[in-house]
Structures are given as C-alpha cells and as structure tokens.
Amino acid sequence: MAITSRAPAPGGGVSVPSAGPSGPPPGGPPGRGTAWAEGVERLREAATTEPGRLRIIGAFLAALVLLFGLVSVWEISGRSTAADDVVGRSQPLSADAASIYRSLADADTTSSSGFLLGAQEPREVRQRYEKDIANASKLLVNAAANTGGNEDSRAQIALLSEQLPRYTGLIEQARATNRQGMPLGGAYLRYANEQMTTQLLPAAQRLYEAETDRLYSDYDEARSWPLVSLGVGLVSLAALVWAQRRNYRRTNRVFNHGLLAATAASVVVLLWLAVGHTVARSDLSAARADGQESLKVLNDARIASLQARAGENLTLVARGAVLAEDKKSDKYDVEFTTKMKQLDAGLATALRLADDEAGRAPVSRAVDGVKQWQQRHAAAREADLKGDFDAALTQVVGDAQHKDTSGAAFDTVDASLEQAVAHEQREFTRAAQDGIGALGGLVTGAAALAVIGAAAALLGIGRRLSEYR
C-alpha cells in the first residue's frame, strides 16, 4: 500500500497529495524528442566522422543527379509534345482553316462565273463549285473534331455550319431563276455574295486566326529553353567536381572511377540537352520563317485573287446597280481594284520570303499572270463602260473562240499559287520534322544516364567507405 504524506499548507489546511514515484514528470520521458529531431541529431552525429560524411555526400550526389535526369525528362517531354503538336495538330488545323476560307471564296467566285454563263455553264464549272462546298463542309467537320477546347474556334465553326446551307440555298435560287431568264436571279446572287462576305468569310478568317495563334503558341513552347534542366545540370556537375577534389585532397588519389563515371554521364546529358535543343530550336525557327510565314502570305494572296475574281464577275452581274460608298463608282469594281492591290503586295512579299528557286518560280508565274489579268480586265471594263456588254462578257469568261480572257489569267494565277503553297508546305513539314528528330531519344537517354550516374556516384563513395572497414 502506497503511503502519501500531506505537507502543511501555508496558512493552515492540508496540501494536495504529491505524486508517487511512478508518476511521469511533465513533458514526457526525459531526453526523448520527435522523430525529426532524432533524425537531425543522428545526422549531426554522423557528420562528425569521415564515414558518416561520405554517406551524406554520396546520398546528396545521387539525389542531385537523379533530380537532373527527372527535370530533363519533364522539360524535354513538354517540348517534344509541343513540337509534335506543331506538325501533327496545330499546323494542319491552321492549314485546314485556310483551306476552308479558300474553298468558300472559290465557291463564291465560281458561282458568279457560272451565273454569267447561264444556260451555257460548263459542267466543270458546276463541279468545281460543288467540290468547293463539299471540301469546306468536310474540313468543318474535321476542325470540329480536332479543335479541342478552343471556344473561339468552336463558335466560328458553329456559325459557318449554320450559315453555309443558307448560302448554298441562295445560290441554287439564283441559278434556277437565272435559267428561267428572270432578272431576279442577279439579286439572289448579290445577296448570297453579301452573306459570304459579311458572315461566312469573316468567320472563316477568325477561325484561321485562332488556329494560327494556337500554332504560334505551340511554336513558342517547343522553342523555349529548358533553363531549369540546364541549371540543375550545372549544379550537379559542380557538386561532382567538388566531391572529386575533396577526395583527391584527402587521399591524394587523382581519380575515383565511380565519381568520374557519374560526372561523364552528367556531362553527356547536359551536352545532349543543350545541343539537341539548339538544333531543334533552329529547325523549328526555320519551319516558321521559311515555311509557315510563306504559307500565310501565299494563302492571303490566293484569297485576295479569289475575291478579286468574284468582284470582277459581280461587276458584270450587277451592271452598275450597286454603288460604292462614294455613290459614283461601281461597288464590285472598287472591290476588284482593292483586292488586286492586296494581291500585288502579297506576291512581292512571297517573292522576298522564297528561299529557293522551286519556291520563287511559281510565284513569278503568278506575278506574270496578274499582269495579264489586269490588262484583260481593263479591256473588258472599257467595253462594259461603252455599253458593249457582250464583248465585256466574252473578255471576262470567254467562249469557244476566245481563250485569252481575264478568267484564263486568273486560272494561271490560282494554279501557280497552289503550286507555291504545296512547295512551302513541304518545306515546313521537312524543317519541323527535323526539329522533332533533334529531340528524339533525349527523354529516354536522359533518364537512363541519370540512373547510371546516380548508381556510379554511390559506388564511388562506397569504394571509399570500404577503406574504413
């Protein structure tokens, strides 16, 4: 039975019983701390001996080399994915958006040409219009499936999908009415053209700009320097050099094979990372400068030529019924002049950007075609202003006896620009794939060499530790 004593309390009374010898003192057992504190204490004690210091150095070197490999894999994976997206997703979507615009503009141009020909409309003209509409519809479906979460692109695709059937309905109404010899057909055609120029083409332009912005964003991500990887790599090399210097000063041995192997592995990864990314960055820059920029200029020039041709056709369809803002000039003739100026400027820029003869040759043919087109258009316009509509019509769309028309010159320009676009597309794809190839194997190589380097560092330190046994 435990005996407790009651000490007199000051001023009388009885004090509280004191704890027996088995009661724990406040704060827990003496000398016992948290697990973290114990770990720190053991680390501090280990650091007071050379074997303990070597173990700490070995663990630190292995962790640093592994971190270098991990960060390199993370950064290069992101850049490889962005480069793959440039070739496999964003550039094709940008090209498809440009093709949607071109197909719509060509459909509008072809429909006006067919309208002028009336009952004599050749089957190939009708087939070209139907092919343009089918191509635009197919590309819209493809864009809707691949555009991802880009809300702006989705909004433009929805607008185009809604308005395109309305446009084709107006064209069919204009065509049917025109074949019946009713003048109302021209009004339907002008209304269809207005819908194309105010609804469909602006939406296609916004879609093209949105997809091109995403393409440039992927470019920037793929070309950005892996600064974190390079920084960690330099720190790893510095730590390995320090460890070998320390080893030399304490043992007077020049080389530690394990640390030397770890250093070599880190140097290989660092050089591979720097050189590979430099080459990839150069190739992607070439793809953008020599391919994508030229493609953008050529697509804009081709669209300007299509719109100029539509304006030329509608000048004859309207026959002065639609005036420009100055209330004196023919609206469609003013649009023709404006688009031809844009075409001239675009071809001049395309010639400047072309970096080889294969790229310059079709653009030069387009320049010559534009000169012929302008001369023939001037002759047709002069005949129209004199009241000779039939002569003007023959000079614009031609007949069995007249082949040297403004329409033939336009066809030369369009075909030449199509060849130039195809050439620049090949140049872009080649340069961009070279950029992807420069990063090939770097992710796997960096991971493997980092593991080898970390293991070599541990083995090198282990060799030193064996000398203390």
Coordinates of C-alpha atoms in Angstrom, one line a residue:
M1 CA 0.0 0.0 0.0
A2 CA 1.4 3.4 -1.1
I3 CA 1.9 5.9 1.7
T4 CA 1.4 9.6 0.9
S5 CA 2.3 12.4 3.1
R6 CA 0.3 15.6 3.5
A7 CA 2.5 18.6 4.0
P8 CA 1.0 21.5 5.9
A9 CA -0.1 24.2 3.5
P10 CA 0.9 27.7 4.2
G11 CA -1.6 29.4 6.4
G12 CA -3.0 26.0 7.6
G13 CA -5.0 23.3 5.9
V14 CA -3.9 20.3 4.1
S15 CA -1.8 20.3 0.9
V16 CA -2.6 18.3 -2.3
P17 CA -1.1 14.8 -2.2
S18 CA 2.2 14.6 -4.1
A19 CA 2.6 12.1 -6.9
G20 CA 4.1 8.8 -6.1
P21 CA 7.4 7.7 -7.5
S22 CA 5.8 6.0 -10.5
G23 CA 4.1 9.2 -11.9
P24 CA 5.6 10.6 -15.2
P25 CA 7.1 14.0 -14.9
P26 CA 5.5 16.8 -17.0
G27 CA 6.6 16.9 -20.7
G28 CA 7.1 13.1 -21.2
P29 CA 10.2 11.0 -20.6
P30 CA 13.5 12.9 -20.2
G31 CA 15.7 13.1 -23.3
R32 CA 13.1 11.8 -25.8
G33 CA 12.3 14.1 -28.8
T34 CA 10.3 13.9 -32.0
A35 CA 11.3 11.6 -34.9
W36 CA 12.5 14.6 -36.9
A37 CA 14.7 15.8 -34.1
E38 CA 16.1 12.3 -33.6
G39 CA 16.9 12.2 -37.3
V40 CA 18.6 15.5 -37.3
E41 CA 20.6 14.5 -34.2
R42 CA 21.8 11.3 -35.8
L43 CA 22.7 13.2 -39.0
R44 CA 24.7 15.7 -36.9
E45 CA 26.5 12.9 -35.1
A46 CA 27.2 11.1 -38.4
A47 CA 28.7 14.3 -39.8
T48 CA 31.3 14.3 -37.1
T49 CA 33.0 11.2 -38.6
E50 CA 34.5 10.8 -42.1
P51 CA 32.4 7.6 -43.0
G52 CA 29.3 9.5 -41.9
R53 CA 30.2 12.5 -44.0
L54 CA 30.9 10.2 -47.0
R55 CA 27.5 8.6 -46.7
I56 CA 25.8 12.0 -46.7
I57 CA 27.9 13.2 -49.7
G58 CA 27.0 10.0 -51.6
A59 CA 23.3 10.3 -50.9
F60 CA 23.4 14.0 -51.9
L61 CA 25.2 13.4 -55.2
A62 CA 22.9 10.5 -56.2
A63 CA 19.8 12.6 -55.4
L64 CA 21.2 15.6 -57.3
V65 CA 22.0 13.5 -60.4
L66 CA 18.6 11.8 -60.3
L67 CA 16.9 15.2 -60.0
F68 CA 18.8 16.4 -63.0
G69 CA 17.5 13.5 -65.0
L70 CA 14.0 13.9 -63.8
V71 CA 13.8 17.6 -64.6
S72 CA 15.4 17.0 -68.0
V73 CA 12.8 14.3 -68.8
W74 CA 10.0 16.6 -67.7
E75 CA 11.1 19.7 -69.7
I76 CA 12.1 17.8 -72.9
S77 CA 8.9 15.8 -72.8
G78 CA 6.9 19.0 -72.8
R79 CA 8.9 20.5 -75.7
S80 CA 8.7 17.3 -77.7
T81 CA 4.9 17.2 -77.2
A82 CA 4.7 20.8 -78.3
A83 CA 6.8 20.1 -81.4
D84 CA 4.7 17.1 -82.2
D85 CA 1.6 19.3 -81.9
V86 CA 3.1 21.8 -84.3
V87 CA 3.4 19.1 -87.0
G88 CA 0.6 16.8 -86.2
R89 CA -2.2 19.1 -84.9
S90 CA -1.9 22.9 -84.8
Q91 CA -0.3 23.5 -88.2
P92 CA -2.7 21.1 -90.0
L93 CA -5.6 22.8 -88.3
S94 CA -4.3 26.2 -89.3
A95 CA -3.9 24.9 -92.9
D96 CA -7.4 23.4 -92.8
A97 CA -8.8 26.8 -91.7
A98 CA -7.0 28.5 -94.6
S99 CA -8.5 25.8 -96.9
I100 CA -12.0 26.5 -95.6
Y101 CA -11.6 30.2 -96.3
R102 CA -10.2 29.5 -99.8
S103 CA -12.9 26.9 -100.6
L104 CA -15.6 29.3 -99.6
A105 CA -14.1 32.2 -101.6
D106 CA -13.6 29.9 -104.6
A107 CA -17.2 28.7 -104.4
D108 CA -18.4 32.3 -104.4
T109 CA -16.2 33.1 -107.4
T110 CA -17.2 30.0 -109.3
S111 CA -20.9 30.5 -108.7
S112 CA -20.7 34.0 -110.2
S113 CA -18.8 32.7 -113.2
G114 CA -21.5 30.1 -113.7
F115 CA -24.2 32.7 -113.4
L116 CA -22.6 34.8 -116.1
L117 CA -22.5 31.8 -118.4
G118 CA -26.2 31.0 -117.7
A119 CA -27.5 28.0 -119.7
Q120 CA -24.1 27.6 -121.3
E121 CA -22.5 26.9 -117.9
P122 CA -19.9 24.2 -118.5
R123 CA -20.2 21.1 -116.3
E124 CA -16.6 21.6 -114.9
V125 CA -17.6 25.0 -113.5
R126 CA -20.6 23.4 -111.7
Q127 CA -18.4 20.6 -110.5
R128 CA -15.8 23.0 -109.2
Y129 CA -18.4 24.8 -107.1
E130 CA -19.8 21.6 -105.7
K131 CA -16.3 20.4 -104.9
D132 CA -15.6 23.6 -103.0
I133 CA -18.7 23.4 -100.9
A134 CA -18.1 19.7 -100.2
N135 CA -14.5 20.4 -99.2
A136 CA -15.5 23.2 -96.9
S137 CA -18.1 21.0 -95.2
K138 CA -15.6 18.2 -94.7
L139 CA -13.0 20.4 -93.3
L140 CA -15.5 22.0 -90.9
V141 CA -16.4 18.5 -89.6
N142 CA -12.7 17.7 -89.2
A143 CA -12.0 21.0 -87.4
A144 CA -14.9 20.5 -85.0
A145 CA -13.5 17.1 -84.1
N146 CA -9.9 18.3 -83.5
T147 CA -10.0 21.9 -82.3
G148 CA -10.2 20.8 -78.7
G149 CA -11.3 23.3 -76.0
N150 CA -10.7 26.4 -78.1
E151 CA -14.1 28.1 -77.5
D152 CA -13.4 30.8 -80.1
S153 CA -12.8 28.2 -82.8
R154 CA -15.9 26.3 -81.9
A155 CA -18.0 29.4 -82.1
Q156 CA -16.8 30.1 -85.6
I157 CA -17.3 26.5 -86.7
A158 CA -20.8 26.6 -85.4
L159 CA -21.5 29.9 -87.3
L160 CA -20.1 28.5 -90.5
S161 CA -22.0 25.3 -90.2
E162 CA -25.2 27.3 -89.7
Q163 CA -24.7 29.8 -92.5
L164 CA -23.3 27.6 -95.2
P165 CA -26.6 25.8 -96.0
R166 CA -28.3 29.2 -96.3
Y167 CA -25.7 30.4 -98.7
T168 CA -26.0 27.4 -100.9
G169 CA -29.8 27.7 -100.9
L170 CA -29.5 31.3 -102.2
I171 CA -27.1 30.2 -104.9
E172 CA -29.5 27.5 -106.1
Q173 CA -32.3 30.0 -106.1
A174 CA -30.2 32.4 -108.1
R175 CA -29.2 29.7 -110.6
A176 CA -32.7 28.4 -111.1
T177 CA -34.1 31.9 -111.5
N178 CA -31.4 32.9 -113.9
R179 CA -32.0 29.8 -116.1
Q180 CA -35.6 30.9 -116.4
G181 CA -34.4 34.3 -117.8
M182 CA -35.7 36.3 -114.8
P183 CA -33.7 39.3 -113.7
L184 CA -34.4 38.5 -110.0
G185 CA -31.6 35.9 -110.2
G186 CA -29.0 38.7 -110.1
A187 CA -30.5 39.9 -106.8
Y188 CA -30.3 36.5 -105.3
L189 CA -26.7 36.2 -106.3
R190 CA -25.7 39.6 -104.9
Y191 CA -27.5 38.7 -101.6
A192 CA -25.6 35.4 -101.5
N193 CA -22.3 37.2 -102.1
E194 CA -23.2 39.7 -99.3
Q195 CA -23.8 36.8 -96.9
M196 CA -20.5 35.3 -98.0
T197 CA -18.5 38.5 -97.5
T198 CA -20.2 39.6 -94.2
Q199 CA -20.9 36.3 -92.5
L200 CA -19.0 33.3 -93.9
L201 CA -15.6 34.7 -94.9
P202 CA -15.2 36.8 -91.7
A203 CA -16.0 33.7 -89.6
A204 CA -13.5 31.6 -91.6
Q205 CA -10.9 34.4 -91.1
R206 CA -11.4 34.4 -87.3
L207 CA -11.2 30.6 -87.3
Y208 CA -7.9 30.8 -89.2
E209 CA -6.5 33.4 -86.9
A210 CA -7.5 31.4 -83.8
E211 CA -5.8 28.2 -85.1
T212 CA -2.7 30.2 -86.2
D213 CA -2.4 31.7 -82.8
R214 CA -2.5 28.3 -81.3
L215 CA 0.2 27.2 -83.8
Y216 CA 2.4 30.0 -82.7
S217 CA 1.8 29.2 -79.1
D218 CA 3.0 25.6 -79.7
Y219 CA 6.0 27.0 -81.5
D220 CA 6.9 29.2 -78.6
E221 CA 6.6 26.3 -76.1
A222 CA 8.6 23.9 -78.3
R223 CA 11.4 26.5 -78.8
S224 CA 11.7 27.7 -75.1
W225 CA 15.0 26.9 -73.4
P226 CA 15.0 24.2 -70.7
L227 CA 16.5 26.6 -68.2
V228 CA 15.7 24.5 -65.1
S229 CA 17.3 21.4 -66.5
L230 CA 20.4 23.3 -67.6
G231 CA 20.6 25.0 -64.2
V232 CA 20.3 21.7 -62.2
G233 CA 22.8 20.0 -64.6
L234 CA 25.4 22.7 -63.9
V235 CA 24.8 22.4 -60.2
S236 CA 25.2 18.6 -60.4
L237 CA 28.5 18.9 -62.3
A238 CA 29.8 21.4 -59.8
A239 CA 28.9 19.1 -56.9
L240 CA 30.6 16.1 -58.6
V241 CA 33.7 18.1 -59.3
W242 CA 33.8 19.3 -55.7
A243 CA 33.4 15.7 -54.4
Q244 CA 36.3 14.5 -56.5
R245 CA 38.5 17.4 -55.5
R246 CA 37.7 16.7 -51.8
N247 CA 38.5 13.0 -52.4
Y248 CA 41.9 13.9 -54.0
R249 CA 42.9 16.3 -51.2
R250 CA 42.1 13.6 -48.6
T251 CA 43.5 10.5 -50.3
N252 CA 45.9 12.0 -52.9
R253 CA 44.2 9.8 -55.5
V254 CA 43.6 11.5 -58.8
F255 CA 40.6 9.6 -59.9
N256 CA 37.6 7.9 -58.3
H257 CA 36.1 5.7 -61.0
G258 CA 32.6 5.9 -59.7
L259 CA 32.5 9.7 -59.4
L260 CA 34.3 10.0 -62.7
A261 CA 31.6 7.9 -64.4
A262 CA 28.8 9.9 -62.7
T263 CA 30.5 13.1 -64.0
A264 CA 30.8 11.7 -67.5
A265 CA 27.1 10.7 -67.5
S266 CA 26.0 14.2 -66.4
V267 CA 28.2 15.9 -69.0
V268 CA 26.7 13.7 -71.7
V269 CA 23.2 14.6 -70.6
L270 CA 24.0 18.3 -70.3
L271 CA 25.6 18.5 -73.7
W272 CA 22.9 16.4 -75.4
L273 CA 20.3 18.6 -73.8
A274 CA 22.0 21.8 -74.9
V275 CA 23.0 20.7 -78.4
G276 CA 19.8 18.8 -79.2
H277 CA 17.6 21.7 -78.1
T278 CA 19.7 24.2 -80.0
V279 CA 19.3 22.2 -83.2
A280 CA 15.6 21.6 -82.6
R281 CA 15.1 25.3 -81.9
S282 CA 17.0 26.2 -85.1
D283 CA 14.9 23.8 -87.3
L284 CA 11.6 24.9 -85.8
S285 CA 12.6 28.6 -86.4
A286 CA 13.4 27.7 -90.0
A287 CA 10.0 25.9 -90.3
R288 CA 8.3 29.0 -89.0
A289 CA 10.3 31.6 -91.0
D290 CA 10.7 29.7 -94.3
G291 CA 7.5 27.6 -94.2
Q292 CA 4.7 29.0 -92.1
E293 CA 5.2 32.6 -92.8
S294 CA 5.4 32.0 -96.5
L295 CA 2.3 29.8 -96.3
K296 CA 0.4 32.6 -94.6
V297 CA 1.4 35.2 -97.2
L298 CA 0.6 32.8 -100.1
N299 CA -2.8 31.9 -98.6
D300 CA -3.6 35.6 -98.2
A301 CA -2.6 36.3 -101.7
R302 CA -4.7 33.4 -103.1
I303 CA -7.7 34.5 -101.2
A304 CA -7.2 38.1 -102.5
S305 CA -7.1 36.7 -106.0
L306 CA -10.3 34.8 -105.5
Q307 CA -12.1 37.8 -104.1
A308 CA -10.8 40.0 -106.9
R309 CA -12.2 37.5 -109.4
A310 CA -15.6 37.4 -107.6
G311 CA -15.7 41.2 -107.7
E312 CA -14.9 41.2 -111.5
N313 CA -17.7 38.7 -112.1
L314 CA -20.2 40.6 -110.0
T315 CA -19.4 43.9 -111.8
L316 CA -21.0 42.3 -114.9
V317 CA -23.8 40.7 -112.9
A318 CA -24.8 43.9 -111.1
R319 CA -24.2 46.1 -114.2
G320 CA -23.9 49.3 -112.1
A321 CA -26.9 48.6 -109.9
V322 CA -24.7 48.6 -106.7
L323 CA -22.6 51.7 -105.9
A324 CA -19.7 52.1 -103.6
E325 CA -19.7 54.5 -100.6
D326 CA -18.9 57.5 -102.8
K327 CA -22.2 56.8 -104.7
K328 CA -20.4 57.1 -108.0
S329 CA -18.2 54.1 -108.5
D330 CA -19.3 50.5 -109.0
K331 CA -19.0 48.7 -105.7
Y332 CA -17.7 45.5 -107.2
D333 CA -15.2 47.2 -109.5
V334 CA -13.8 49.1 -106.4
E335 CA -13.5 45.7 -104.6
F336 CA -11.7 44.2 -107.5
T337 CA -9.2 47.1 -107.5
T338 CA -8.6 46.8 -103.8
K339 CA -8.1 43.1 -103.8
M340 CA -5.7 43.3 -106.8
K341 CA -3.6 45.8 -104.8
Q342 CA -3.5 43.3 -101.9
L343 CA -2.6 40.5 -104.4
D344 CA 0.3 42.6 -105.8
A345 CA 1.6 43.3 -102.3
G346 CA 1.3 39.7 -101.2
L347 CA 3.2 38.4 -104.3
A348 CA 6.0 40.8 -103.7
T349 CA 6.3 39.6 -100.1
A350 CA 6.1 36.0 -101.2
L351 CA 9.0 36.5 -103.6
R352 CA 11.1 38.0 -100.9
L353 CA 10.4 35.1 -98.5
A354 CA 11.0 32.4 -101.1
D355 CA 14.4 30.9 -100.3
D356 CA 14.9 28.7 -103.3
E357 CA 14.2 28.5 -107.0
A358 CA 11.4 25.9 -106.5
G359 CA 9.6 28.4 -104.3
R360 CA 10.3 31.5 -106.5
A361 CA 9.3 30.0 -109.8
P362 CA 5.5 29.6 -109.2
V363 CA 5.3 33.0 -107.5
S364 CA 7.0 34.6 -110.6
R365 CA 4.5 32.9 -112.8
A366 CA 1.7 34.2 -110.7
V367 CA 3.1 37.8 -111.0
D368 CA 3.1 37.4 -114.8
G369 CA -0.4 36.1 -114.7
V370 CA -1.6 39.1 -112.6
K371 CA -0.2 41.5 -115.2
Q372 CA -2.1 39.7 -118.0
W373 CA -5.2 39.7 -115.8
Q374 CA -5.1 43.4 -115.2
Q375 CA -4.6 44.2 -118.9
R376 CA -7.5 41.9 -119.9
H377 CA -9.8 43.3 -117.1
A378 CA -9.0 46.8 -118.2
A379 CA -10.1 45.9 -121.8
A380 CA -13.3 44.3 -120.5
R381 CA -14.1 47.2 -118.3
E382 CA -13.6 49.6 -121.1
A383 CA -16.1 47.6 -123.3
D384 CA -18.6 47.5 -120.5
L385 CA -18.5 51.2 -119.9
K386 CA -19.1 51.8 -123.6
G387 CA -22.2 49.7 -123.3
D388 CA -20.9 46.6 -125.2
F389 CA -21.9 44.0 -122.5
D390 CA -21.4 41.0 -124.8
A391 CA -17.8 42.0 -125.6
A392 CA -17.1 42.6 -121.9
L393 CA -18.6 39.2 -121.0
T394 CA -16.5 37.5 -123.7
Q395 CA -13.3 39.1 -122.4
V396 CA -14.1 38.0 -118.8
V397 CA -15.5 34.4 -119.2
G398 CA -14.7 33.7 -122.9
D399 CA -16.3 31.3 -125.3
A400 CA -15.2 28.6 -127.8
Q401 CA -13.3 31.1 -129.9
H402 CA -11.9 33.4 -127.2
K403 CA -9.5 31.8 -124.7
D404 CA -7.3 34.8 -123.8
T405 CA -9.7 36.0 -121.1
S406 CA -9.2 37.5 -117.7
G407 CA -10.6 34.2 -116.4
A408 CA -7.8 32.3 -118.0
A409 CA -5.3 34.7 -116.5
F410 CA -7.0 34.2 -113.1
D411 CA -6.7 30.4 -113.5
T412 CA -2.9 30.8 -114.2
V413 CA -2.5 32.9 -111.0
D414 CA -4.6 30.4 -108.9
A415 CA -2.7 27.3 -110.2
S416 CA 0.7 29.0 -109.7
L417 CA -0.2 30.0 -106.1
E418 CA -1.5 26.4 -105.4
Q419 CA 1.9 25.1 -106.5
A420 CA 3.7 27.6 -104.3
V421 CA 1.6 26.7 -101.3
A422 CA 2.3 23.0 -101.8
H423 CA 6.1 23.7 -102.0
E424 CA 6.1 25.7 -98.8
Q425 CA 4.0 23.1 -97.0
R426 CA 6.6 20.5 -97.9
E427 CA 9.4 22.9 -96.7
F428 CA 7.6 23.5 -93.4
T429 CA 7.0 19.8 -92.8
R430 CA 10.6 18.8 -93.5
A431 CA 12.1 21.5 -91.2
A432 CA 9.6 20.8 -88.4
Q433 CA 10.2 17.1 -88.5
D434 CA 14.0 17.7 -88.4
G435 CA 13.3 19.7 -85.2
I436 CA 11.4 16.8 -83.7
G437 CA 14.2 14.4 -84.7
A438 CA 16.8 16.5 -82.9
L439 CA 14.9 15.8 -79.6
G440 CA 14.5 12.1 -80.4
G441 CA 15.8 9.7 -77.8
L442 CA 16.7 12.6 -75.4
V443 CA 14.0 11.7 -72.9
T444 CA 14.9 8.0 -72.7
G445 CA 18.7 8.8 -72.8
A446 CA 18.5 11.4 -70.0
A447 CA 16.5 9.1 -67.8
A448 CA 18.9 6.1 -68.3
L449 CA 22.1 8.2 -67.9
A450 CA 20.7 9.8 -64.7
V451 CA 20.2 6.4 -63.2
I452 CA 23.6 5.3 -64.3
G453 CA 25.2 8.5 -62.9
A454 CA 23.5 8.2 -59.6
A455 CA 24.5 4.5 -59.2
A456 CA 28.1 5.3 -60.2
A457 CA 28.2 8.1 -57.6
L458 CA 27.0 5.7 -54.9
L459 CA 29.5 3.1 -56.0
G460 CA 32.4 5.6 -56.0
I461 CA 31.5 6.7 -52.5
G462 CA 31.1 3.1 -51.4
R463 CA 34.6 2.3 -52.6
R464 CA 35.9 5.0 -50.2
L465 CA 33.8 3.7 -47.4
S466 CA 35.2 0.2 -47.8
E467 CA 38.6 1.6 -46.8
Y468 CA 37.3 2.2 -43.2
R469 CA 36.2 -1.4 -42.6

